[in-house]
Coordinates of N, CA and C in Angstrom, one line a residue:
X1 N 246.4 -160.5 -106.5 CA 245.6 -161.1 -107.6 C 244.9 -162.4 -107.1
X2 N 243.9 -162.4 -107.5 CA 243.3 -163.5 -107.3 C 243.2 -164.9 -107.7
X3 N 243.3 -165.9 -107.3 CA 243.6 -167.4 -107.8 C 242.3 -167.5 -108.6
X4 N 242.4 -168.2 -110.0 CA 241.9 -168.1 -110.8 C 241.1 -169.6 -110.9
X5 N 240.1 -170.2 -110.6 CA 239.8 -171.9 -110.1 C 239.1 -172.1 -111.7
X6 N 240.1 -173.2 -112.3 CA 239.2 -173.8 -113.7 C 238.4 -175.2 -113.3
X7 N 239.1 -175.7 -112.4 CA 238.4 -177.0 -111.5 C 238.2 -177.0 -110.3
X8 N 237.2 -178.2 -109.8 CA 237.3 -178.5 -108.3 C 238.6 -178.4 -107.8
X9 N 238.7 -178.1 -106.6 CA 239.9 -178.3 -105.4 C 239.5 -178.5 -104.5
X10 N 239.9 -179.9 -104.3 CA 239.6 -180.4 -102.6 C 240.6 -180.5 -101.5
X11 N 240.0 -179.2 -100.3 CA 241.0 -179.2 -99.6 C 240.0 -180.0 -98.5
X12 N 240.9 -180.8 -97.5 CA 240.5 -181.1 -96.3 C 241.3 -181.0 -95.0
X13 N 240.1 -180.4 -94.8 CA 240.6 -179.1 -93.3 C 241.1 -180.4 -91.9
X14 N 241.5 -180.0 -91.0 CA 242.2 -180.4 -89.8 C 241.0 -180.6 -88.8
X15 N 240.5 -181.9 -88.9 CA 239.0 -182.0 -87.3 C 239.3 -182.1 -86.4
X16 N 240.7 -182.2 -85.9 CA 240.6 -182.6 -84.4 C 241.2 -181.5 -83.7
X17 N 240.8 -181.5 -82.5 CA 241.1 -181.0 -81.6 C 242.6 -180.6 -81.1
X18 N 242.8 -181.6 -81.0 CA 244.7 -181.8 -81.3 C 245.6 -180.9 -81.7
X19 N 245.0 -180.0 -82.9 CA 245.7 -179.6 -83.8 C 245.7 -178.3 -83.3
X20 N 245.0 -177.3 -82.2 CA 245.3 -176.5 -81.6 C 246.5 -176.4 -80.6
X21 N 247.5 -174.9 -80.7 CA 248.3 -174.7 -79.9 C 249.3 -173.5 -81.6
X22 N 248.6 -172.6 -81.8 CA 249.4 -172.1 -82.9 C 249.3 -170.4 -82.2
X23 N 250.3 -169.7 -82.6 CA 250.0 -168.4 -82.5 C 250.0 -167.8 -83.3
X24 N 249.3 -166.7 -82.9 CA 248.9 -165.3 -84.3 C 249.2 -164.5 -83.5
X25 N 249.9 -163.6 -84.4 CA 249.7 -162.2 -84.4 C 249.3 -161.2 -85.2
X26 N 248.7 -160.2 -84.6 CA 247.4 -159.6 -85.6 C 248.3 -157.7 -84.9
X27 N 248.8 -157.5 -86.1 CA 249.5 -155.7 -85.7 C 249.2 -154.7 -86.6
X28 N 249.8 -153.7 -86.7 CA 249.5 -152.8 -87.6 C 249.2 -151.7 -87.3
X29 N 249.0 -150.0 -87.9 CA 248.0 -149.3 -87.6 C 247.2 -149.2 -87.9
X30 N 246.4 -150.4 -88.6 CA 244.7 -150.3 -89.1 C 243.6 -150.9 -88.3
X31 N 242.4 -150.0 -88.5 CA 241.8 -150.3 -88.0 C 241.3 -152.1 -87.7
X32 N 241.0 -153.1 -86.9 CA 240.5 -153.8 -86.9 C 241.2 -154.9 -86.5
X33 N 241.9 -155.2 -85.6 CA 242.7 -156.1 -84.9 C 242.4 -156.8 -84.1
X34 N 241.8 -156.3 -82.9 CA 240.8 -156.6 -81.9 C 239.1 -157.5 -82.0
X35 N 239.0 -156.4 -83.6 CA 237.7 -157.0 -84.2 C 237.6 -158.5 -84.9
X36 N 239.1 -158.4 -85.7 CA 240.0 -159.8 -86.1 C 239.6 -161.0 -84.9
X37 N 240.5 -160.4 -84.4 CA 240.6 -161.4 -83.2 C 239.1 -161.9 -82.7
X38 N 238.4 -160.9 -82.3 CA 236.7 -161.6 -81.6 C 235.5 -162.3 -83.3
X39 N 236.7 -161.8 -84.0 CA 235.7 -162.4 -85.3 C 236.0 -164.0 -85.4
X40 N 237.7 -164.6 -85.2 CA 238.2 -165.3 -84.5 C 237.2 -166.5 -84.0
X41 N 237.0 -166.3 -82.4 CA 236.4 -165.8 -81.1 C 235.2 -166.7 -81.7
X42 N 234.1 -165.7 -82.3 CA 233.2 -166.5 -82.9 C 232.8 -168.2 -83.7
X43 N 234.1 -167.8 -84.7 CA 234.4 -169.3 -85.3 C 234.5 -170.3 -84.2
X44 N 235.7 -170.0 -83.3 CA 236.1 -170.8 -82.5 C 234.5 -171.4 -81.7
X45 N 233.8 -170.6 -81.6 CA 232.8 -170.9 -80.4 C 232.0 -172.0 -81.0
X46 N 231.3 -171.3 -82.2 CA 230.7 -171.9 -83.3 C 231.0 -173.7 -83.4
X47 N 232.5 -174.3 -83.1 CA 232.7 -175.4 -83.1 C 232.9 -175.5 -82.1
X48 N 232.5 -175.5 -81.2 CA 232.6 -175.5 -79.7 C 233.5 -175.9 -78.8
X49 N 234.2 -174.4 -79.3 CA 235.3 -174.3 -78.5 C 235.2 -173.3 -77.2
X50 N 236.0 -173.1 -76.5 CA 235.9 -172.2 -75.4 C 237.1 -170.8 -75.8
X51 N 236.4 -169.6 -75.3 CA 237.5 -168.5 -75.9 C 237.3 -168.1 -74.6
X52 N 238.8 -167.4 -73.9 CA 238.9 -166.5 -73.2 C 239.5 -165.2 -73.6
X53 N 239.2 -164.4 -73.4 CA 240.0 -163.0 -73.8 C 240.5 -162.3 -72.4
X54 N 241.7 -161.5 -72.5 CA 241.9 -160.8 -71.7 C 242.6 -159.4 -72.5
X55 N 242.1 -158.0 -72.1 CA 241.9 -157.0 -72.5 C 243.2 -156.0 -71.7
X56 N 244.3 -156.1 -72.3 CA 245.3 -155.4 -71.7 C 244.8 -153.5 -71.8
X57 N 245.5 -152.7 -71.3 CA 244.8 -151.4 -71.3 C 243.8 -150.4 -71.7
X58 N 242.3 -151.4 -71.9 CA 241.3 -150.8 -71.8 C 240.4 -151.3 -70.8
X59 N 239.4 -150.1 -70.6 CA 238.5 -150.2 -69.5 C 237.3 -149.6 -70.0
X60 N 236.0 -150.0 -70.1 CA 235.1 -149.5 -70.1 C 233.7 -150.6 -71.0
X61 N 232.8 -149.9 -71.0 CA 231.6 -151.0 -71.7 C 231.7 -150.8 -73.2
X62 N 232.3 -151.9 -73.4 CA 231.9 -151.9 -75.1 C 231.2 -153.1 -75.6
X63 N 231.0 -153.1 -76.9 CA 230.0 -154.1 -77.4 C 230.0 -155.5 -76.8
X64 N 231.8 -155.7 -77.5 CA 232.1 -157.5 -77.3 C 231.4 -157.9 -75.8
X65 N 231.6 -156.7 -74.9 CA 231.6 -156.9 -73.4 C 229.6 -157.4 -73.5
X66 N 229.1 -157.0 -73.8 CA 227.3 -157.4 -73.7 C 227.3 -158.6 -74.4
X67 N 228.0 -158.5 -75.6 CA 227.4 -159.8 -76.5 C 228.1 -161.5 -75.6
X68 N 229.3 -161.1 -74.4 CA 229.3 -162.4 -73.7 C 227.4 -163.2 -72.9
X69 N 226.9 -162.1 -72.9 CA 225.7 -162.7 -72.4 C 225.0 -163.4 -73.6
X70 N 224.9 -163.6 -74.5 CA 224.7 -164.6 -76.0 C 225.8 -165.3 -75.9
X71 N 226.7 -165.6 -75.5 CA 227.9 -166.3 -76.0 C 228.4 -167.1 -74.7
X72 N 227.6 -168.1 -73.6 CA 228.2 -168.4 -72.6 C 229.8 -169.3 -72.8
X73 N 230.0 -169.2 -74.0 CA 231.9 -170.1 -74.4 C 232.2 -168.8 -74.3
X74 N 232.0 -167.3 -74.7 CA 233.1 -166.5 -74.4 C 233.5 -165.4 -73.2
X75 N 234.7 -165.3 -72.7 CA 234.6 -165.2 -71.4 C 235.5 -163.6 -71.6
X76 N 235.4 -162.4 -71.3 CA 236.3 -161.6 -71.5 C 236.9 -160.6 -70.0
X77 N 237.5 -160.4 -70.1 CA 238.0 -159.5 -68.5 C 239.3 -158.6 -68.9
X78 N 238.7 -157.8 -68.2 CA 239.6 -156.6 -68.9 C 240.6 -156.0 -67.7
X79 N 241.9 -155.4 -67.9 CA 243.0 -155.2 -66.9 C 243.6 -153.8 -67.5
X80 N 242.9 -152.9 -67.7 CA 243.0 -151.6 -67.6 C 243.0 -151.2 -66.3
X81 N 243.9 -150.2 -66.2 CA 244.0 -149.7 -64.9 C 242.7 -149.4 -63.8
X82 N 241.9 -148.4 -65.2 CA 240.6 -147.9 -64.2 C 239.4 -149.2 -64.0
X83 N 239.6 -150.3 -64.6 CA 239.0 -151.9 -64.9 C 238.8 -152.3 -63.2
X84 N 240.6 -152.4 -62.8 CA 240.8 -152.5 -61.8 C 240.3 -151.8 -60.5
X85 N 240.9 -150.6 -60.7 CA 240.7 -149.7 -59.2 C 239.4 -149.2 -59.3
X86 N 238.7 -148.7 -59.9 CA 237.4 -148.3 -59.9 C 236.3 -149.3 -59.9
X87 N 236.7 -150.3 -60.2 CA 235.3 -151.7 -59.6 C 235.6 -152.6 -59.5
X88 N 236.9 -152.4 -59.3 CA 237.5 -153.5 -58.2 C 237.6 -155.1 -58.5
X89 N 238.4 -155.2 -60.3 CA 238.3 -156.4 -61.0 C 237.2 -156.5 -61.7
X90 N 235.9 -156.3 -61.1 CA 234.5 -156.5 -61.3 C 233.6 -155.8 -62.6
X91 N 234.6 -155.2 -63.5 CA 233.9 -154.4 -64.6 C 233.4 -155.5 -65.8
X92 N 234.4 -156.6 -65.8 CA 234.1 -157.5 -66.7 C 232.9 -158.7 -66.4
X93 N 232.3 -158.7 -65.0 CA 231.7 -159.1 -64.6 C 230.2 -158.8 -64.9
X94 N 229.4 -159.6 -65.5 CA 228.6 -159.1 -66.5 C 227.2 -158.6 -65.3
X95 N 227.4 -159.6 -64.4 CA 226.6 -159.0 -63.2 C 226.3 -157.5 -63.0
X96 N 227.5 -157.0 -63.1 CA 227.8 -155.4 -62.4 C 227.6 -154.6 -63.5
X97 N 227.4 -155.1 -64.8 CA 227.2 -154.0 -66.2 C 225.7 -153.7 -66.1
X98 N 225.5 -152.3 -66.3 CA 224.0 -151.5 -67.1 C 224.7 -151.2 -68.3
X99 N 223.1 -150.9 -68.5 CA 223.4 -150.3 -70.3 C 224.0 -148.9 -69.9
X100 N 223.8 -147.8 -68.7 CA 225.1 -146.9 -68.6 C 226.1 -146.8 -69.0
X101 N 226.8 -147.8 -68.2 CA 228.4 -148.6 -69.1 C 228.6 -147.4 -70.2
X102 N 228.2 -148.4 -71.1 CA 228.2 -148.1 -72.7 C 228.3 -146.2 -72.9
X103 N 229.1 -145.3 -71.8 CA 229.0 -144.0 -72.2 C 229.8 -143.7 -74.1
X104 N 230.5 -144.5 -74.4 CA 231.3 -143.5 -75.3 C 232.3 -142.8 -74.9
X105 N 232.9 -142.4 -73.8 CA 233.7 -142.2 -73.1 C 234.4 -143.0 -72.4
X106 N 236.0 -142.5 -73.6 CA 237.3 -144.0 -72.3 C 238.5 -143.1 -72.6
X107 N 238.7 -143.1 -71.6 CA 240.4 -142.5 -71.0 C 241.4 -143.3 -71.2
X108 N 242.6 -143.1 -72.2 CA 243.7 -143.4 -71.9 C 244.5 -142.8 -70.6
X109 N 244.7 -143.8 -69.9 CA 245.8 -144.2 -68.8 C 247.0 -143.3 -69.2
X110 N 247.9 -142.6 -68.4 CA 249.6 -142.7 -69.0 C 250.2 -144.1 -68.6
X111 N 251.2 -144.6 -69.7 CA 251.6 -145.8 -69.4 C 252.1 -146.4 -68.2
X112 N 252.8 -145.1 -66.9 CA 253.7 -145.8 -66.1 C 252.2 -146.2 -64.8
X113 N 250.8 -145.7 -65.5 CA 249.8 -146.0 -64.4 C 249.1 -147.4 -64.9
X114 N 249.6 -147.7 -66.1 CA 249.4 -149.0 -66.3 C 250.3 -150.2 -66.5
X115 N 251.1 -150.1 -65.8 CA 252.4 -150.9 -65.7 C 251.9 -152.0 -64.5
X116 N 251.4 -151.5 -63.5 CA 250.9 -152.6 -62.7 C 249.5 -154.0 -62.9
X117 N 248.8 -153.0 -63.7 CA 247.7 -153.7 -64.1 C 248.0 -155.1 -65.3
X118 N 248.9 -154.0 -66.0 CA 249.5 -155.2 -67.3 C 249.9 -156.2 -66.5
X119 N 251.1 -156.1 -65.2 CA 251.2 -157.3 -64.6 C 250.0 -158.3 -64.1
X120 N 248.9 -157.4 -63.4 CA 248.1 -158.7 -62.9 C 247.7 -159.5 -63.9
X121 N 247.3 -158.8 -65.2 CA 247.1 -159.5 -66.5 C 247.9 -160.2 -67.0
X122 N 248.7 -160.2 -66.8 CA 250.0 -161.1 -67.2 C 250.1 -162.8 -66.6
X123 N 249.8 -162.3 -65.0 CA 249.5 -163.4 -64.4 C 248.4 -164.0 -64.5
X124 N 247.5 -162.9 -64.5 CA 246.0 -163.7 -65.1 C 245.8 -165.0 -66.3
X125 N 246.7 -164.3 -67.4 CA 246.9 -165.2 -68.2 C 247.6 -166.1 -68.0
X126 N 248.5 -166.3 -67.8 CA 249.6 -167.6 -66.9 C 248.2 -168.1 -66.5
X127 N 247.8 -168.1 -65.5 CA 246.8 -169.2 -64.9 C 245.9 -169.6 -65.8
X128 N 245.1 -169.0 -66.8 CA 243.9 -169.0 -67.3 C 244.6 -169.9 -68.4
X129 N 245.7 -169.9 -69.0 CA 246.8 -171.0 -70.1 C 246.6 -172.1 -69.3
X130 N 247.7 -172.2 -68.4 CA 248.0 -173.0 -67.7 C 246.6 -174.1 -67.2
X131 N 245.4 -173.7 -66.8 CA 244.4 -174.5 -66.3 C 243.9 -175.5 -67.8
X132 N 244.6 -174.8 -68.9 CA 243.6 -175.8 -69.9 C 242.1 -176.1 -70.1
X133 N 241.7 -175.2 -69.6 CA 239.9 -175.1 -69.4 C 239.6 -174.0 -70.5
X134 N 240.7 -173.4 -71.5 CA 239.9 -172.8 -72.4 C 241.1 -173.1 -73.7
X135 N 240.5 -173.1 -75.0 CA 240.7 -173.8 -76.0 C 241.7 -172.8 -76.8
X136 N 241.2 -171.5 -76.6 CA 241.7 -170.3 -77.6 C 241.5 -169.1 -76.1
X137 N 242.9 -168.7 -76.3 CA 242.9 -167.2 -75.4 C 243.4 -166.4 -76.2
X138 N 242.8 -164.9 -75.9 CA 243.4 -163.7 -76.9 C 243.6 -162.5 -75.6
X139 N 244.8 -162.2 -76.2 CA 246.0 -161.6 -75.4 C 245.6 -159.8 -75.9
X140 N 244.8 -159.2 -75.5 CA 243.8 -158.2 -76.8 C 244.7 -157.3 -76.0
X141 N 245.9 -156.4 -77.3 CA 246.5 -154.9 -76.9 C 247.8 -155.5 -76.0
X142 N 248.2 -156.6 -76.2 CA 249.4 -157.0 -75.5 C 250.6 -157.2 -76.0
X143 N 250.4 -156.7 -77.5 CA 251.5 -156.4 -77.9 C 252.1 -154.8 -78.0
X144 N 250.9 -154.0 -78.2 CA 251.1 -152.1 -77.4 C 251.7 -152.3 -75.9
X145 N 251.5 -153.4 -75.0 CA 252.3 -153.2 -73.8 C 253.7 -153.7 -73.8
X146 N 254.0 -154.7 -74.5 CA 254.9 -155.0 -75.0 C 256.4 -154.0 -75.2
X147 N 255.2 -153.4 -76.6 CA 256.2 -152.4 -77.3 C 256.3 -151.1 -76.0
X148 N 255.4 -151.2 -74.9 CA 255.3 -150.0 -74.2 C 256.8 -149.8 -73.2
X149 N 257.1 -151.2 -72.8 CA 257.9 -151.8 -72.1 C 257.1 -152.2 -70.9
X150 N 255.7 -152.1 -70.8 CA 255.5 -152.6 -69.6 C 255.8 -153.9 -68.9
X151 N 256.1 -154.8 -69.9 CA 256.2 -156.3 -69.8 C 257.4 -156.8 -70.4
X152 N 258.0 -157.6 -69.8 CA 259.2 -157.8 -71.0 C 259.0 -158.6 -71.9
X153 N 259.2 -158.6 -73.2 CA 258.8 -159.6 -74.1 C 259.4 -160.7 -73.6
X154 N 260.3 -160.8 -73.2 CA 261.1 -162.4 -72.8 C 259.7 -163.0 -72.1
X155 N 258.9 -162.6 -71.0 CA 258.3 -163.1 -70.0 C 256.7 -163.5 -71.2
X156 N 256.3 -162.6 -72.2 CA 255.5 -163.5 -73.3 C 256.0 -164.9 -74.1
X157 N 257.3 -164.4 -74.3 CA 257.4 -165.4 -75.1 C 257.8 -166.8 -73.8
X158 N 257.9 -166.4 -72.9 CA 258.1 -168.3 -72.0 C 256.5 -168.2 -71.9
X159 N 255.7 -167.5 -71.7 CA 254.6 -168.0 -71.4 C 253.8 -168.7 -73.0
X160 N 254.0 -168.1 -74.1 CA 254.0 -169.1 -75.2 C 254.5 -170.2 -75.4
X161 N 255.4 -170.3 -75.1 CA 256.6 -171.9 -75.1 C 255.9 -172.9 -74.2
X162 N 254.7 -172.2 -73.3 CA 254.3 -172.9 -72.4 C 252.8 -173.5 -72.5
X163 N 252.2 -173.3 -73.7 CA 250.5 -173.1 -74.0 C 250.0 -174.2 -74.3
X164 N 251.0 -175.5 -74.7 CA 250.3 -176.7 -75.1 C 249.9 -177.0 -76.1
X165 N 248.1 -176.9 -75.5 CA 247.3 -176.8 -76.9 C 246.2 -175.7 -77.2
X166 N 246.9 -174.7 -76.5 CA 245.9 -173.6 -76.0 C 246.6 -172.5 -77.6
X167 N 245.2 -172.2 -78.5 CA 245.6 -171.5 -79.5 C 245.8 -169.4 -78.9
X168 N 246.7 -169.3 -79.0 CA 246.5 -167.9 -78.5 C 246.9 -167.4 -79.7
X169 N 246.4 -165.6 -79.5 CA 246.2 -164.7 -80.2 C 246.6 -163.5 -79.6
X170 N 247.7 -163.0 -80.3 CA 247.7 -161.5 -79.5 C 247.7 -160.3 -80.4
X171 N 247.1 -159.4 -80.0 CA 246.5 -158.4 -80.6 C 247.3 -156.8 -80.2
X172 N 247.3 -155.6 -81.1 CA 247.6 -154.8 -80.9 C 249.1 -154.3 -81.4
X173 N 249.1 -153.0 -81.9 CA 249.9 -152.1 -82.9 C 251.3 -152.8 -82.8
X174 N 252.4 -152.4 -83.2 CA 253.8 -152.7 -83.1 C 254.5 -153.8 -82.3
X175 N 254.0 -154.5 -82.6 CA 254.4 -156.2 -81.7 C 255.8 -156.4 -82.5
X176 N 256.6 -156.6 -81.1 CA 258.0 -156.9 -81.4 C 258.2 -157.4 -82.3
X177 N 259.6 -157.1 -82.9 CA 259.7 -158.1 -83.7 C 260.4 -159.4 -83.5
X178 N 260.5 -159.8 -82.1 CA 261.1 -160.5 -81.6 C 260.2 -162.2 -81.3
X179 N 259.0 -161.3 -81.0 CA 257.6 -162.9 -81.4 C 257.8 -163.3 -82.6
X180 N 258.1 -162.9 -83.3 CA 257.7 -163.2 -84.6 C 258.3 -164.8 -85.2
X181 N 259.4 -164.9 -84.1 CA 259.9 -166.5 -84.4 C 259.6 -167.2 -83.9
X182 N 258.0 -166.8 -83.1 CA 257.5 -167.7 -82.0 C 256.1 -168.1 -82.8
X183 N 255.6 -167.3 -83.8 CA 254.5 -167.1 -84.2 C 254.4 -168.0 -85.6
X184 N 252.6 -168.3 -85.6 CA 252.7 -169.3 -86.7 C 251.6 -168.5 -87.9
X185 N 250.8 -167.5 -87.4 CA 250.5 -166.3 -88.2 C 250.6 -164.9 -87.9
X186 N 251.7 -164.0 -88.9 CA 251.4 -162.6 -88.7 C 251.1 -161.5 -89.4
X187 N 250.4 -161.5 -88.9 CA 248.7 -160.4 -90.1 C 249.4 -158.6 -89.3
X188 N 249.5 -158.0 -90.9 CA 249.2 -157.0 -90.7 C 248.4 -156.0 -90.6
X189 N 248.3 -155.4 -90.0 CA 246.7 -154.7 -90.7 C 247.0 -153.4 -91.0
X190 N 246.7 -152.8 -92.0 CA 247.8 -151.3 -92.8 C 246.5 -150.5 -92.7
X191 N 247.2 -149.3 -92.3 CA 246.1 -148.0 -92.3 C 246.1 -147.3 -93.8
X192 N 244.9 -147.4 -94.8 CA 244.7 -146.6 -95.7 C 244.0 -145.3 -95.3
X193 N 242.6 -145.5 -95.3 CA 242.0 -144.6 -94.9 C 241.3 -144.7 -93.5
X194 N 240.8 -144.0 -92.6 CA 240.1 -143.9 -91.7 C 238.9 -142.7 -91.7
X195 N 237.9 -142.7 -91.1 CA 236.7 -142.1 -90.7 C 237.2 -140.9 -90.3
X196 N 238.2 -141.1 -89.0 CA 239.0 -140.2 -88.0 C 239.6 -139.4 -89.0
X197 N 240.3 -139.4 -89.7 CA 241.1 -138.4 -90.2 C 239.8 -137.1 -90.5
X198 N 238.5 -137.6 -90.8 CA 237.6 -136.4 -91.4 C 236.8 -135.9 -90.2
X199 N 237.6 -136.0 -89.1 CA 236.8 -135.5 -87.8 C 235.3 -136.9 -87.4
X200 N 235.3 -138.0 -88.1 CA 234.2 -138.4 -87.1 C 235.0 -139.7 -86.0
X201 N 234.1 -139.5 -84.7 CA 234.1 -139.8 -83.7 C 233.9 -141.6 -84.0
X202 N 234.5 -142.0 -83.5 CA 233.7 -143.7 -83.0 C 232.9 -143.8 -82.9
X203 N 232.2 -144.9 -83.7 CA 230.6 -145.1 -83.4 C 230.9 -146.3 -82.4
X204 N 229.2 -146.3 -81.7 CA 228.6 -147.0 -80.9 C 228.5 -148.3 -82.2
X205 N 229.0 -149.8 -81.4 CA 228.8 -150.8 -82.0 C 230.0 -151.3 -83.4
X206 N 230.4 -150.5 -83.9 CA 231.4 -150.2 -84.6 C 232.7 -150.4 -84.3
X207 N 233.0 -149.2 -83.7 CA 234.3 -148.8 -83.1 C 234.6 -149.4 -81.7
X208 N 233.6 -149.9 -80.7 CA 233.2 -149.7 -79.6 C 232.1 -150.7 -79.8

């Protein structure tokens, strides 16, 4: 139900800087978690903040990945397996993208081929926390590795205990329920209806 306003209400919001260092978690099987998160992303930039993202098991050209060239606060890098081995780190590297990229076509990995990559991502983030050079990092699909067992949850949650004032965000389906006493928002996101169920495909810009 909706709150019903007969008068002004004045709330005043939090200006400083300071006041970052919270976590979210963003789960569920509905669509739009990822999109949550870079909607996020935006705000944050907007006040000029710095966003890093790191993209646990996907690989390939999607939108968010072009729109970093508009956005020099947001930085994204992805650690999907084929991310890795097939261009060698270098896919999130805006240098090395054509509009090619962008096929519409992306392969899920089997999980035990993405058990190594999750790690370099793991460490990736360790460092990218740790330097303090970015304001907000989003942990995108690190809670599906989580739940995958690629990573042990223990080794998330010290690296949260460890963030400062760095706002992180972690994203993706069935996130333990073991963060959840670590976390300071958790959004579900519920599957009513989807597109997919009526046979249509992911759109370009949309989905992707």
């Amino acid at each position: 139900m909706v709150t019903k306003i007969e008068k002004p209400i004045i709330v005043q919001g939090e200006q400083s800087k300071e006041s970052l260092g919270l976590i979210h978690i963003i789960t569920g099987d509905g669509k739009g978690k990822t999109t949550s998160a870079l909607g996020l992303a935006l705000r944050a930039i907007g006040n000029g903040y710095k966003v890093y993202m790191i993209q646990f098991l996907k690989s390939g050209g999607t939108g968010e990945l072009y729109a970093t060239k508009y956005l020099p606060n947001l930085k994204i890098e992805q650690f999907g397996v084929d991310a890795i081995k097939e261009r060698q780190k270098a896919q999130t590297h805006l240098a090395t993208f054509t509009e090619t990229d962008a096929t519409g076509r992306f392969v899920f990995q089997p999980d035990v081929a993405e058990k190594d990559a999750a790690h370099l991502g793991l460490e990736h983030a360790k460092e990218i926390i740790s330097s303090g050079n970015y304001d907000v990092v989003i942990l995108d699909e690190i809670n599906c590795v989580l739940d995958k067992g690629l990573i042990p949850t223990e080794e998330i949650i010290e690296l949260i205990k460890k963030k400062q004032q760095t706002e992180i965000i972690m994203t993706g389906r069935d996130a333990p329920k073991a963060l959840y006493d670590y976390a300071d928002y958790v959004s579900q996101v519920t599957l009513i209806k989807n597109p997919w169920q009526k046979g249509i495909k992911a759109r370009k810009g949309i989905e992707y």
